[in-house]
XYZ file of C-alpha atoms in Angstrom:
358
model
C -1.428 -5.245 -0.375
C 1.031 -5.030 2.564
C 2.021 -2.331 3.631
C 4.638 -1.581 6.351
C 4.874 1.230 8.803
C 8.300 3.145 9.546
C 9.012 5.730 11.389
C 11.569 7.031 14.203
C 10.639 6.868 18.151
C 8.041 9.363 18.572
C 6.577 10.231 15.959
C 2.731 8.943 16.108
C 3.216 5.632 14.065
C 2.905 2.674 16.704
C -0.300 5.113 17.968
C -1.551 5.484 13.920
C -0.869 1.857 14.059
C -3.081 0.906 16.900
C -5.600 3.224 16.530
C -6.036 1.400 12.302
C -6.048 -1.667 13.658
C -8.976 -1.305 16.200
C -10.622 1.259 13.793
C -10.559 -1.273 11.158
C -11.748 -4.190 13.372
C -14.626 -1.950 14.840
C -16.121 -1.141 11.542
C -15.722 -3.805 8.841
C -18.000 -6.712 8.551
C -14.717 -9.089 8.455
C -12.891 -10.891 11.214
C -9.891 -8.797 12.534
C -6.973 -11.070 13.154
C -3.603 -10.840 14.818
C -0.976 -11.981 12.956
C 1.224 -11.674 16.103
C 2.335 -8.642 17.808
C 3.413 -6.030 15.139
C 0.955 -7.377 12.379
C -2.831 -6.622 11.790
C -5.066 -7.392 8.734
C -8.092 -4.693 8.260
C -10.419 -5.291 5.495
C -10.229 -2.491 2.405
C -13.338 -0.425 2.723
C -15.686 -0.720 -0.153
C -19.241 0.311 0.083
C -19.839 -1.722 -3.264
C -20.002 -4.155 -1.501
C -22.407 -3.743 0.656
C -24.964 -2.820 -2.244
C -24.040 -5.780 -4.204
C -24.728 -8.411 -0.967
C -28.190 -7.161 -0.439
C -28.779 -6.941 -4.200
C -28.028 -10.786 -4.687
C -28.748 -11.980 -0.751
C -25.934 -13.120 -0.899
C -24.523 -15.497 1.917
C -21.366 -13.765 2.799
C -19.342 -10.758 1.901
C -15.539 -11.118 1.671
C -13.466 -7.969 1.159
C -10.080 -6.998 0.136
C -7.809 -6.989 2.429
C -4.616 -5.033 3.546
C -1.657 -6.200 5.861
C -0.103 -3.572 7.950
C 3.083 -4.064 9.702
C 4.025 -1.865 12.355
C 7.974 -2.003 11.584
C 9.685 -0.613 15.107
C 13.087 0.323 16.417
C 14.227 2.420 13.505
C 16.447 5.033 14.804
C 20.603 6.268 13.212
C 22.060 3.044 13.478
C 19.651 0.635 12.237
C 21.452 -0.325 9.571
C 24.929 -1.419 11.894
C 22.045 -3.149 14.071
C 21.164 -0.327 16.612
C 17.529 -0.303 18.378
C 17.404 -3.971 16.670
C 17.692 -2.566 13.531
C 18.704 -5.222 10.986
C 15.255 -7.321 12.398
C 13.004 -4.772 11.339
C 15.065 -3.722 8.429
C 14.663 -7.482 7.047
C 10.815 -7.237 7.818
C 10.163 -3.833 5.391
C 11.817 -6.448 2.723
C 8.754 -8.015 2.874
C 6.032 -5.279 2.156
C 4.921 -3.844 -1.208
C 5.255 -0.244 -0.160
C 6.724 1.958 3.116
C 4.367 4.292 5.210
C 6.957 6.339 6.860
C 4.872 8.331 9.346
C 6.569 11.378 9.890
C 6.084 14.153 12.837
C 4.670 17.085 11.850
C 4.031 19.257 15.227
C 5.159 20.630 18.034
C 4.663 19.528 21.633
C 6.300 20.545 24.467
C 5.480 18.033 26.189
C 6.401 15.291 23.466
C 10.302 14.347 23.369
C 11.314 14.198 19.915
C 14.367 11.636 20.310
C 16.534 14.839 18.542
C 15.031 17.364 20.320
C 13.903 19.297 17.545
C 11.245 19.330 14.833
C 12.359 18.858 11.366
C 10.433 16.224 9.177
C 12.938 16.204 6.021
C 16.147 15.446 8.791
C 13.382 12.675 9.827
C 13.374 11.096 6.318
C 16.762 11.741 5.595
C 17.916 9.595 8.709
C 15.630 6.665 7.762
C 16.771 6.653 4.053
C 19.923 6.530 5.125
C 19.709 3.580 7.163
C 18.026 1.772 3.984
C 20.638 3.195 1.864
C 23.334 1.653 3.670
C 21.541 -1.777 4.335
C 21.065 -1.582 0.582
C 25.012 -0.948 -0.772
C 25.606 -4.589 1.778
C 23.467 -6.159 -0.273
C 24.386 -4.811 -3.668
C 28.328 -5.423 -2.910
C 28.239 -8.833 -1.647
C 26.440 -9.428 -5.117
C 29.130 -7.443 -7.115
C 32.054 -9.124 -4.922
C 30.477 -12.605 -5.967
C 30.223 -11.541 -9.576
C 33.619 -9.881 -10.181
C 35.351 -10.770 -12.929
C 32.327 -13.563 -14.322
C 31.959 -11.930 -18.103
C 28.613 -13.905 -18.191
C 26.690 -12.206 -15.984
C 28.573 -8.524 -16.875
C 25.300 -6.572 -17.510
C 24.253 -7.637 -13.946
C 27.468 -6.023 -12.701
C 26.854 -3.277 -14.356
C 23.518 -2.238 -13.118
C 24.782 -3.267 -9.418
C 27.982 -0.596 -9.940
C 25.089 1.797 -11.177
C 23.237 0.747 -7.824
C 26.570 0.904 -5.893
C 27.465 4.697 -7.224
C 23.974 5.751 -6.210
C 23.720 4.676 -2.690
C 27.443 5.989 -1.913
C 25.684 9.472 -3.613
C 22.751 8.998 -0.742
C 20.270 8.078 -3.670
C 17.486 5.772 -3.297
C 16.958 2.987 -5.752
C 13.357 4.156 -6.522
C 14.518 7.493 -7.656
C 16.583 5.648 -10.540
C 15.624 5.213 -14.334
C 16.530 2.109 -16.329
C 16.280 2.079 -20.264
C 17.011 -1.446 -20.338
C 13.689 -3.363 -19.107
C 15.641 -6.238 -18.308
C 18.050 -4.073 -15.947
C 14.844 -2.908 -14.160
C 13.956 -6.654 -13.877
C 17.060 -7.689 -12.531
C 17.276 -4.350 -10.149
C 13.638 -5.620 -8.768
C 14.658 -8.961 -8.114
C 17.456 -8.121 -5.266
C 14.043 -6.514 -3.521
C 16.105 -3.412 -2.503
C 14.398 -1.266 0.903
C 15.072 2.178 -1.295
C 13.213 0.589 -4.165
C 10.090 -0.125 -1.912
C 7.297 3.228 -2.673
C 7.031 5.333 -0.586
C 3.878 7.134 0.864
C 4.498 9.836 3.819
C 1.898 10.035 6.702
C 2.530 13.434 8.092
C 0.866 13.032 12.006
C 0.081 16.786 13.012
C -2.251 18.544 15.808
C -5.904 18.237 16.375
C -6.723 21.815 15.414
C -3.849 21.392 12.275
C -5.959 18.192 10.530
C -7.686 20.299 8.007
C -4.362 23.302 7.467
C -1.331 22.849 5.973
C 1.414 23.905 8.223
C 5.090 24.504 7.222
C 6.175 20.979 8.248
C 3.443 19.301 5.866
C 4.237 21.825 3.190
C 7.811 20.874 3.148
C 7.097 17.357 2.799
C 4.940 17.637 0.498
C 7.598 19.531 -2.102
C 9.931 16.798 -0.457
C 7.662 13.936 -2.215
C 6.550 15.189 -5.070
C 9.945 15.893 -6.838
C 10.940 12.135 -5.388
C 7.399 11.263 -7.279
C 6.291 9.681 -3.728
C 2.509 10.712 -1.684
C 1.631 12.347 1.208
C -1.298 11.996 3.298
C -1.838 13.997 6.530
C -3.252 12.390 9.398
C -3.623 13.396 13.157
C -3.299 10.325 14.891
C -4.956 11.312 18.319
C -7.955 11.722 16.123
C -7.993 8.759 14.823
C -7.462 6.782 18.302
C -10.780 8.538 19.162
C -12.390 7.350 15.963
C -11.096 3.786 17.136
C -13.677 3.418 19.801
C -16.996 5.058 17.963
C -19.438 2.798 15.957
C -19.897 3.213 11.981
C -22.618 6.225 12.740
C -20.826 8.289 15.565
C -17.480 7.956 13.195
C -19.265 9.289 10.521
C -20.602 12.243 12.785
C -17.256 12.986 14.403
C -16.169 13.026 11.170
C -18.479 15.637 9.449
C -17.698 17.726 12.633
C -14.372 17.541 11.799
C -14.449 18.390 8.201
C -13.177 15.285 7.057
C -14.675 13.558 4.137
C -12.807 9.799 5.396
C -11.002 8.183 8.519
C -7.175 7.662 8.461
C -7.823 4.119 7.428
C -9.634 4.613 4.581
C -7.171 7.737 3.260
C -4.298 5.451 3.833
C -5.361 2.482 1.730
C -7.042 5.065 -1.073
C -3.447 6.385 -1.306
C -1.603 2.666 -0.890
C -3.927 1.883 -4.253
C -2.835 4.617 -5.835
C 0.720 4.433 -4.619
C 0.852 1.071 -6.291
C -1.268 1.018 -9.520
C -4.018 -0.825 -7.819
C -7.899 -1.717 -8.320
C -10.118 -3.911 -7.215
C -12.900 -6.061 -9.452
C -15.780 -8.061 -8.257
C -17.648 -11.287 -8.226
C -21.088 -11.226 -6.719
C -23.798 -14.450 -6.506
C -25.840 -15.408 -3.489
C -23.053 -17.593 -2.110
C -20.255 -14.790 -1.736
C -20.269 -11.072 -2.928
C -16.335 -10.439 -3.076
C -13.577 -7.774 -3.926
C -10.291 -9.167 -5.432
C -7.102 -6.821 -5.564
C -4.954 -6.421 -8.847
C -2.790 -4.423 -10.432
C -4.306 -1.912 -12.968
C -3.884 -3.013 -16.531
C -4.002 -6.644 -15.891
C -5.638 -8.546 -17.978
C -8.874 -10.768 -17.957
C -6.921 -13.828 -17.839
C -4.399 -12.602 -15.158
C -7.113 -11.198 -12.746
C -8.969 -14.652 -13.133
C -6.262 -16.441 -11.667
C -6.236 -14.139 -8.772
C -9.297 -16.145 -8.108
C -8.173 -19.593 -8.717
C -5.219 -20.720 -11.274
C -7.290 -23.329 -13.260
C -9.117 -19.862 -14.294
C -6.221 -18.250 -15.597
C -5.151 -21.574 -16.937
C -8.756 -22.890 -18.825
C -9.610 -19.288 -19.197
C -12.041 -19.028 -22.127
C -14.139 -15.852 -21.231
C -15.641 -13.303 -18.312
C -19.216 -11.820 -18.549
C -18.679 -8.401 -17.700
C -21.004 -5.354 -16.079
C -19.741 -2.211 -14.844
C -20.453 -1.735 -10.925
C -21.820 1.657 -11.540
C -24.619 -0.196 -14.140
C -25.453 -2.993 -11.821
C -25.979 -0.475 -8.848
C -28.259 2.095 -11.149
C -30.848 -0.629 -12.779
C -30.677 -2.706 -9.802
C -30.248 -6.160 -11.180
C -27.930 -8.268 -13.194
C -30.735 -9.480 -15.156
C -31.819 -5.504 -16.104
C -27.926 -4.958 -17.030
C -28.374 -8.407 -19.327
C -31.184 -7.006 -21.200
C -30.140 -3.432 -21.540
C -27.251 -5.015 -23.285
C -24.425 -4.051 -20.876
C -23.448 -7.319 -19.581
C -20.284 -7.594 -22.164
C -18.764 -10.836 -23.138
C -15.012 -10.357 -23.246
C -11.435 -12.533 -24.250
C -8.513 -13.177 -23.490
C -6.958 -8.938 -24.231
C -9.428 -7.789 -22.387
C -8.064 -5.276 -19.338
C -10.355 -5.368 -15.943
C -11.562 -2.226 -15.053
C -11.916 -0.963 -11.375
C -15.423 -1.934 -10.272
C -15.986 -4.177 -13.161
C -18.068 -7.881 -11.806
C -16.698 -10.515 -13.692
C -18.612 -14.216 -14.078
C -15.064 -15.993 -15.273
C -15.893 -18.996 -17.987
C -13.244 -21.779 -18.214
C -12.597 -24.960 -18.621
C -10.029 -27.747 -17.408
């Protein structure tokens, strides 16, 4: 999962960027590496895990993992190349879904670069600059196609595209009957198409209230069918420098059930119809990301493509089984290790032994 972090000057998101990247590094048993000076990689948190290693001694642990990119310089313009925009506009291209960190309180002391506090003008000055970087993109492809009958139902959906952005529409908020014209649409790997989760950044005292800023974006997301987390990113700077047990006590003092981190990939899952399932042995206990609904075949060749290729079946045990008797072998002769084919769909927190042969 990569995930890319927008926002205007201001707002919170290079410090909610910092402050997940040493957070993550600090806590996770998994080397934190700079990709270079925008990019992080922070290990998905998974206490399953951690139960699973012990339970097979295993030799190493190897988690999920989620790229962040700290996209900078967005500000009204972007799109015409203001504040460098067309750089960073090119890198969101390359993300599976937008966390567009939005302000969310008031600080005198805090220059908002319009001088005011308004979350929804925030969002609507970013989408715009997407929007218009979009219709580029969507008319050099019509101008190329004009008057070519055999690629007509391509020009179609791009003057549907066209008529939309030149509304102010995003390409995520449009519905295609046609599954092909949704496959074509996802293929010119439009910015408004990317999901969208909102990170609302709001005051200390404010992390466990709603105020009026949070509430609007809130009713802002859901009738766009996007999410909303609120996060206070001060806090989360301070949570940056405890260890595992002091985070967890700042956090219960707090009221807080998870760190920033964690809430922000939970929601990135959800965002995109993800899970994770797991293969454990006393070499390597690991977590492998997929997309809900795949099936056994599919998720195997997340692993390695002679998998998916000689696939020819997966032992599989439930997580929550494993953890409760304690032992693969217990699962085995309870009867709820299952032997499953080539329809089956992976659950989350299923641990798959993959059979196949090349």
């Amino acid at each position: 999962m990569k995930l890319g972090i927008v926002g205007l000057p201001n707002v919170g998101k290079s410090t909610l960027f910092n402050a997940i990247m040493e957070g993550g590094a600090e806590s996770a048993n998994y080397p934190f590496c700079t990709i270079d000076p925008n990019v992080g990689v922070v290990p998905v948190p998974d206490a399953r895990l951690g139960v699973l290693e012990e339970m097979y001694q295993a030799k190493s642990l190897v988690p999920a993992v989620v790229e962040m990119v700290d996209i900078a310089g967005l500000v009204k313009g972007a799109s015409k190349g203001e504040g460098m925009g067309n750089q960073f506009l090119s890198h969101i291209r390359e993300v599976d879904a937008v966390v567009h960190v939005v302000r969310g309180f008031e600080d005198e002391n805090i220059t908002h670069v319009y001088n005011s506090v308004d979350p929804l003008r925030d969002i609507e000055i970013i989408n715009l600059e997407l929007i218009i970087s979009d219709l580029e993109v969507v008319e050099r492809r019509l101008a190329k196609l004009k008057n070519n009958k055999v690629y007509q139902r391509e020009g179609e959906v791009l003057q549907a595209l066209q008529e939309a952005f030149q509304g102010g529409t995003c390409a995520r908020l449009l519905t295609w009957d046609n599954p092909d014209d949704l496959k074509f649409m996802e293929s010119l790997n439009l910015l408004t198409a990317k999901p969208v989760l909102y990170a609302v950044n709001v005051l200390e005292d404010e992390v466990n209230t709603k105020n009026e800023h949070v509430l609007r974006v809130e009713e802002f997301a859901e009738a766009e069918g996007s999410k909303v987390f609120q996060i206070c990113a001060k806090i989360e700077e301070e949570i940056a420098t405890l260890d595992a047990e002091e985070k967890e006590m700042f956090l219960q003092e707090l009221g807080l059930e998870q760190g920033g981190l964690d809430r922000l990939i939970s929601a990135g899952y959800e965002l995109l119809g993800l899970i994770s399932f797991l293969t454990a042995g006393p070499k390597e206990v690991r977590a492998w990301t997929i997309r809900n609904g795949l099936k056994a075949p599919q998720a195997a060749g997340k692993i390695h493509s002679d998998m998916e290729r000689g696939f020819i079946r997966a032992e599989v045990v439930a997580y929550d089984d494993l953890e409760r008797l304690g032992s693969y072998n217990k699962t085995k002769e309870s009867g709820l290790v299952r032997i499953e084919g080539k329809e089956y769909v992976v659950k989350d927190g299923d641990v798959m032994l993959i059979r196949f042969n090349v």
